[in-house]
């Protein structure tokens, strides 16, 4: 059995990664899943969290939000809604987004259910982006 597998990561904006990987750790809607060479076929929706791509003995971290993961005999495809490598995340911007979302949630009495749900989602995204960016 090979020590790597073909991994393709693409968003609507284009190809993010196309190469060999040793391991992929990603958050799904049911929790974290680790893909290794020889993994059985698998399809799941992605959640919101950190993705770790293991390449040449190194870990590449990213914020990965929403989308789909498919594993087949020949390749693994990660098609997230949003995917940002740690080195591309603007930590100050993520922290500002976190603060704004927290402020909106403090004022929940003045907000509609939709506005509260949107603020909660913005807060979760900001927390994921901040935690991934802090690894640098």
JSON list of C-alpha atoms in Angstrom, two decimals:
[
{"chain": "A", "resi": 1, "resn": "UNK", "atom": "CA", "xyz": [0.00, 0.00, 0.00]},
{"chain": "A", "resi": 2, "resn": "UNK", "atom": "CA", "xyz": [1.23, 3.48, -0.86]},
{"chain": "A", "resi": 3, "resn": "UNK", "atom": "CA", "xyz": [2.24, 5.95, 1.84]},
{"chain": "A", "resi": 4, "resn": "UNK", "atom": "CA", "xyz": [0.36, 8.81, 0.13]},
{"chain": "A", "resi": 5, "resn": "UNK", "atom": "CA", "xyz": [-2.88, 9.45, -1.70]},
{"chain": "A", "resi": 6, "resn": "UNK", "atom": "CA", "xyz": [-3.98, 11.90, -4.40]},
{"chain": "A", "resi": 7, "resn": "UNK", "atom": "CA", "xyz": [-5.60, 14.95, -2.80]},
{"chain": "A", "resi": 8, "resn": "UNK", "atom": "CA", "xyz": [-7.41, 17.71, -4.62]},
{"chain": "A", "resi": 9, "resn": "UNK", "atom": "CA", "xyz": [-8.77, 20.76, -2.82]},
{"chain": "A", "resi": 10, "resn": "UNK", "atom": "CA", "xyz": [-10.85, 23.20, -4.84]},
{"chain": "A", "resi": 11, "resn": "UNK", "atom": "CA", "xyz": [-13.31, 25.98, -4.07]},
{"chain": "A", "resi": 12, "resn": "UNK", "atom": "CA", "xyz": [-15.50, 27.94, -6.45]},
{"chain": "A", "resi": 13, "resn": "UNK", "atom": "CA", "xyz": [-12.55, 30.32, -6.75]},
{"chain": "A", "resi": 14, "resn": "UNK", "atom": "CA", "xyz": [-10.30, 27.59, -8.14]},
{"chain": "A", "resi": 15, "resn": "UNK", "atom": "CA", "xyz": [-7.77, 24.91, -7.33]},
{"chain": "A", "resi": 16, "resn": "UNK", "atom": "CA", "xyz": [-6.15, 25.21, -3.88]},
{"chain": "A", "resi": 17, "resn": "UNK", "atom": "CA", "xyz": [-4.10, 22.01, -3.78]},
{"chain": "A", "resi": 18, "resn": "UNK", "atom": "CA", "xyz": [-3.45, 19.17, -6.22]},
{"chain": "A", "resi": 19, "resn": "UNK", "atom": "CA", "xyz": [-0.85, 16.66, -5.11]},
{"chain": "A", "resi": 20, "resn": "UNK", "atom": "CA", "xyz": [0.12, 13.77, -2.89]},
{"chain": "A", "resi": 21, "resn": "UNK", "atom": "CA", "xyz": [-0.72, 13.81, 0.82]},
{"chain": "A", "resi": 22, "resn": "UNK", "atom": "CA", "xyz": [0.09, 11.47, 3.69]},
{"chain": "A", "resi": 23, "resn": "UNK", "atom": "CA", "xyz": [-2.94, 12.35, 5.79]},
{"chain": "A", "resi": 24, "resn": "UNK", "atom": "CA", "xyz": [-5.92, 14.70, 5.86]},
{"chain": "A", "resi": 25, "resn": "UNK", "atom": "CA", "xyz": [-7.68, 15.72, 9.05]},
{"chain": "A", "resi": 26, "resn": "UNK", "atom": "CA", "xyz": [-10.85, 17.73, 8.57]},
{"chain": "A", "resi": 27, "resn": "UNK", "atom": "CA", "xyz": [-14.02, 18.65, 10.48]},
{"chain": "A", "resi": 28, "resn": "UNK", "atom": "CA", "xyz": [-17.23, 17.15, 9.12]},
{"chain": "A", "resi": 29, "resn": "UNK", "atom": "CA", "xyz": [-20.79, 17.76, 10.27]},
{"chain": "A", "resi": 30, "resn": "UNK", "atom": "CA", "xyz": [-20.41, 14.66, 12.47]},
{"chain": "A", "resi": 31, "resn": "UNK", "atom": "CA", "xyz": [-16.99, 15.54, 13.91]},
{"chain": "A", "resi": 32, "resn": "UNK", "atom": "CA", "xyz": [-13.35, 15.22, 12.88]},
{"chain": "A", "resi": 33, "resn": "UNK", "atom": "CA", "xyz": [-12.32, 12.58, 10.35]},
{"chain": "A", "resi": 34, "resn": "UNK", "atom": "CA", "xyz": [-8.81, 11.46, 9.42]},
{"chain": "A", "resi": 35, "resn": "UNK", "atom": "CA", "xyz": [-8.16, 10.18, 5.91]},
{"chain": "A", "resi": 36, "resn": "UNK", "atom": "CA", "xyz": [-5.13, 7.94, 5.37]},
{"chain": "A", "resi": 37, "resn": "UNK", "atom": "CA", "xyz": [-3.92, 6.07, 2.27]},
{"chain": "A", "resi": 38, "resn": "UNK", "atom": "CA", "xyz": [-6.21, 3.12, 1.53]},
{"chain": "A", "resi": 39, "resn": "UNK", "atom": "CA", "xyz": [-9.25, 4.69, 3.25]},
{"chain": "A", "resi": 40, "resn": "UNK", "atom": "CA", "xyz": [-12.59, 3.18, 2.25]},
{"chain": "A", "resi": 41, "resn": "UNK", "atom": "CA", "xyz": [-14.88, 5.16, -0.04]},
{"chain": "A", "resi": 42, "resn": "UNK", "atom": "CA", "xyz": [-16.60, 7.88, 1.90]},
{"chain": "A", "resi": 43, "resn": "UNK", "atom": "CA", "xyz": [-18.73, 10.99, 1.31]},
{"chain": "A", "resi": 44, "resn": "UNK", "atom": "CA", "xyz": [-19.70, 13.57, 3.90]},
{"chain": "A", "resi": 45, "resn": "UNK", "atom": "CA", "xyz": [-20.62, 17.21, 4.35]},
{"chain": "A", "resi": 46, "resn": "UNK", "atom": "CA", "xyz": [-17.95, 19.43, 5.88]},
{"chain": "A", "resi": 47, "resn": "UNK", "atom": "CA", "xyz": [-18.47, 21.35, 9.08]},
{"chain": "A", "resi": 48, "resn": "UNK", "atom": "CA", "xyz": [-16.58, 24.39, 10.27]},
{"chain": "A", "resi": 49, "resn": "UNK", "atom": "CA", "xyz": [-13.08, 23.91, 11.64]},
{"chain": "A", "resi": 50, "resn": "UNK", "atom": "CA", "xyz": [-9.40, 23.45, 11.06]},
{"chain": "A", "resi": 51, "resn": "UNK", "atom": "CA", "xyz": [-8.14, 21.26, 8.22]},
{"chain": "A", "resi": 52, "resn": "UNK", "atom": "CA", "xyz": [-4.69, 19.71, 8.43]},
{"chain": "A", "resi": 53, "resn": "UNK", "atom": "CA", "xyz": [-2.97, 18.45, 5.31]},
{"chain": "A", "resi": 54, "resn": "UNK", "atom": "CA", "xyz": [0.14, 16.33, 5.93]},
{"chain": "A", "resi": 55, "resn": "UNK", "atom": "CA", "xyz": [2.62, 16.65, 3.04]},
{"chain": "A", "resi": 56, "resn": "UNK", "atom": "CA", "xyz": [6.26, 15.51, 3.04]},
{"chain": "A", "resi": 57, "resn": "UNK", "atom": "CA", "xyz": [6.25, 15.16, 6.82]},
{"chain": "A", "resi": 58, "resn": "UNK", "atom": "CA", "xyz": [4.94, 18.70, 7.37]},
{"chain": "A", "resi": 59, "resn": "UNK", "atom": "CA", "xyz": [1.53, 19.92, 8.48]},
{"chain": "A", "resi": 60, "resn": "UNK", "atom": "CA", "xyz": [-0.26, 22.59, 6.45]},
{"chain": "A", "resi": 61, "resn": "UNK", "atom": "CA", "xyz": [-3.14, 24.12, 8.42]},
{"chain": "A", "resi": 62, "resn": "UNK", "atom": "CA", "xyz": [-6.19, 25.88, 7.04]},
{"chain": "A", "resi": 63, "resn": "UNK", "atom": "CA", "xyz": [-9.59, 27.22, 8.02]},
{"chain": "A", "resi": 64, "resn": "UNK", "atom": "CA", "xyz": [-12.13, 25.02, 6.24]},
{"chain": "A", "resi": 65, "resn": "UNK", "atom": "CA", "xyz": [-15.79, 25.93, 6.29]},
{"chain": "A", "resi": 66, "resn": "UNK", "atom": "CA", "xyz": [-18.66, 24.01, 4.70]},
{"chain": "A", "resi": 67, "resn": "UNK", "atom": "CA", "xyz": [-18.68, 21.96, 1.54]},
{"chain": "A", "resi": 68, "resn": "UNK", "atom": "CA", "xyz": [-18.08, 18.30, 0.74]},
{"chain": "A", "resi": 69, "resn": "UNK", "atom": "CA", "xyz": [-15.46, 15.60, 1.20]},
{"chain": "A", "resi": 70, "resn": "UNK", "atom": "CA", "xyz": [-15.34, 12.57, -1.11]},
{"chain": "A", "resi": 71, "resn": "UNK", "atom": "CA", "xyz": [-12.96, 9.66, -0.82]},
{"chain": "A", "resi": 72, "resn": "UNK", "atom": "CA", "xyz": [-12.64, 7.09, -3.58]},
{"chain": "A", "resi": 73, "resn": "UNK", "atom": "CA", "xyz": [-10.13, 4.41, -4.46]},
{"chain": "A", "resi": 74, "resn": "UNK", "atom": "CA", "xyz": [-8.11, 6.78, -6.63]},
{"chain": "A", "resi": 75, "resn": "UNK", "atom": "CA", "xyz": [-8.34, 10.15, -4.90]},
{"chain": "A", "resi": 76, "resn": "UNK", "atom": "CA", "xyz": [-9.65, 12.36, -2.14]},
{"chain": "A", "resi": 77, "resn": "UNK", "atom": "CA", "xyz": [-11.52, 15.52, -3.07]},
{"chain": "A", "resi": 78, "resn": "UNK", "atom": "CA", "xyz": [-12.15, 18.32, -0.65]},
{"chain": "A", "resi": 79, "resn": "UNK", "atom": "CA", "xyz": [-14.59, 20.90, -2.02]},
{"chain": "A", "resi": 80, "resn": "UNK", "atom": "CA", "xyz": [-15.09, 23.44, 0.76]},
{"chain": "A", "resi": 81, "resn": "UNK", "atom": "CA", "xyz": [-17.20, 26.57, 0.60]},
{"chain": "A", "resi": 82, "resn": "UNK", "atom": "CA", "xyz": [-14.33, 28.50, 2.20]},
{"chain": "A", "resi": 83, "resn": "UNK", "atom": "CA", "xyz": [-10.71, 27.37, 2.54]},
{"chain": "A", "resi": 84, "resn": "UNK", "atom": "CA", "xyz": [-7.86, 29.60, 3.75]},
{"chain": "A", "resi": 85, "resn": "UNK", "atom": "CA", "xyz": [-4.31, 28.44, 4.43]},
{"chain": "A", "resi": 86, "resn": "UNK", "atom": "CA", "xyz": [-3.10, 29.71, 7.81]},
{"chain": "A", "resi": 87, "resn": "UNK", "atom": "CA", "xyz": [-0.48, 31.97, 6.22]},
{"chain": "A", "resi": 88, "resn": "UNK", "atom": "CA", "xyz": [-3.19, 33.73, 4.17]},
{"chain": "A", "resi": 89, "resn": "UNK", "atom": "CA", "xyz": [-5.46, 34.57, 7.10]},
{"chain": "A", "resi": 90, "resn": "UNK", "atom": "CA", "xyz": [-5.47, 38.18, 8.24]},
{"chain": "A", "resi": 91, "resn": "UNK", "atom": "CA", "xyz": [-5.51, 37.67, 12.02]},
{"chain": "A", "resi": 92, "resn": "UNK", "atom": "CA", "xyz": [-6.38, 41.30, 12.79]},
{"chain": "A", "resi": 93, "resn": "UNK", "atom": "CA", "xyz": [-9.37, 41.13, 10.42]},
{"chain": "A", "resi": 94, "resn": "UNK", "atom": "CA", "xyz": [-10.52, 37.86, 11.99]},
{"chain": "A", "resi": 95, "resn": "UNK", "atom": "CA", "xyz": [-10.27, 39.38, 15.46]},
{"chain": "A", "resi": 96, "resn": "UNK", "atom": "CA", "xyz": [-12.29, 42.43, 14.34]},
{"chain": "A", "resi": 97, "resn": "UNK", "atom": "CA", "xyz": [-14.95, 40.11, 12.91]},
{"chain": "A", "resi": 98, "resn": "UNK", "atom": "CA", "xyz": [-15.03, 38.17, 16.19]},
{"chain": "A", "resi": 99, "resn": "UNK", "atom": "CA", "xyz": [-15.46, 41.37, 18.22]},
{"chain": "A", "resi": 100, "resn": "UNK", "atom": "CA", "xyz": [-18.24, 42.64, 15.93]},
{"chain": "A", "resi": 101, "resn": "UNK", "atom": "CA", "xyz": [-20.10, 39.33, 16.12]},
{"chain": "A", "resi": 102, "resn": "UNK", "atom": "CA", "xyz": [-19.77, 39.21, 19.90]},
{"chain": "A", "resi": 103, "resn": "UNK", "atom": "CA", "xyz": [-21.12, 42.77, 20.14]},
{"chain": "A", "resi": 104, "resn": "UNK", "atom": "CA", "xyz": [-24.08, 41.87, 17.94]},
{"chain": "A", "resi": 105, "resn": "UNK", "atom": "CA", "xyz": [-24.84, 38.90, 20.19]},
{"chain": "A", "resi": 106, "resn": "UNK", "atom": "CA", "xyz": [-24.68, 41.10, 23.30]},
{"chain": "A", "resi": 107, "resn": "UNK", "atom": "CA", "xyz": [-27.42, 43.19, 21.72]},
{"chain": "A", "resi": 108, "resn": "UNK", "atom": "CA", "xyz": [-29.58, 40.16, 20.93]},
{"chain": "A", "resi": 109, "resn": "UNK", "atom": "CA", "xyz": [-32.71, 41.73, 22.46]},
{"chain": "A", "resi": 110, "resn": "UNK", "atom": "CA", "xyz": [-32.66, 44.24, 19.60]},
{"chain": "A", "resi": 111, "resn": "UNK", "atom": "CA", "xyz": [-32.03, 41.57, 16.92]},
{"chain": "A", "resi": 112, "resn": "UNK", "atom": "CA", "xyz": [-34.24, 39.25, 14.88]},
{"chain": "A", "resi": 113, "resn": "UNK", "atom": "CA", "xyz": [-33.73, 35.49, 14.99]},
{"chain": "A", "resi": 114, "resn": "UNK", "atom": "CA", "xyz": [-32.10, 35.71, 11.56]},
{"chain": "A", "resi": 115, "resn": "UNK", "atom": "CA", "xyz": [-29.66, 38.40, 12.74]},
{"chain": "A", "resi": 116, "resn": "UNK", "atom": "CA", "xyz": [-28.76, 36.34, 15.83]},
{"chain": "A", "resi": 117, "resn": "UNK", "atom": "CA", "xyz": [-28.17, 33.20, 13.74]},
{"chain": "A", "resi": 118, "resn": "UNK", "atom": "CA", "xyz": [-26.03, 35.16, 11.28]},
{"chain": "A", "resi": 119, "resn": "UNK", "atom": "CA", "xyz": [-23.99, 36.71, 14.11]},
{"chain": "A", "resi": 120, "resn": "UNK", "atom": "CA", "xyz": [-23.44, 33.26, 15.65]},
{"chain": "A", "resi": 121, "resn": "UNK", "atom": "CA", "xyz": [-22.19, 31.93, 12.29]},
{"chain": "A", "resi": 122, "resn": "UNK", "atom": "CA", "xyz": [-19.87, 34.94, 11.85]},
{"chain": "A", "resi": 123, "resn": "UNK", "atom": "CA", "xyz": [-18.51, 34.38, 15.35]},
{"chain": "A", "resi": 124, "resn": "UNK", "atom": "CA", "xyz": [-17.80, 30.68, 14.65]},
{"chain": "A", "resi": 125, "resn": "UNK", "atom": "CA", "xyz": [-16.03, 31.52, 11.36]},
{"chain": "A", "resi": 126, "resn": "UNK", "atom": "CA", "xyz": [-13.94, 34.21, 13.05]},
{"chain": "A", "resi": 127, "resn": "UNK", "atom": "CA", "xyz": [-12.97, 31.86, 15.88]},
{"chain": "A", "resi": 128, "resn": "UNK", "atom": "CA", "xyz": [-11.88, 29.15, 13.42]},
{"chain": "A", "resi": 129, "resn": "UNK", "atom": "CA", "xyz": [-9.86, 31.61, 11.34]},
{"chain": "A", "resi": 130, "resn": "UNK", "atom": "CA", "xyz": [-8.22, 33.12, 14.45]},
{"chain": "A", "resi": 131, "resn": "UNK", "atom": "CA", "xyz": [-7.29, 29.76, 15.94]},
{"chain": "A", "resi": 132, "resn": "UNK", "atom": "CA", "xyz": [-5.75, 28.53, 12.66]},
{"chain": "A", "resi": 133, "resn": "UNK", "atom": "CA", "xyz": [-3.83, 31.78, 12.08]},
{"chain": "A", "resi": 134, "resn": "UNK", "atom": "CA", "xyz": [-2.29, 31.64, 15.56]},
{"chain": "A", "resi": 135, "resn": "UNK", "atom": "CA", "xyz": [-0.25, 28.55, 14.58]},
{"chain": "A", "resi": 136, "resn": "UNK", "atom": "CA", "xyz": [2.11, 30.75, 12.55]}
]
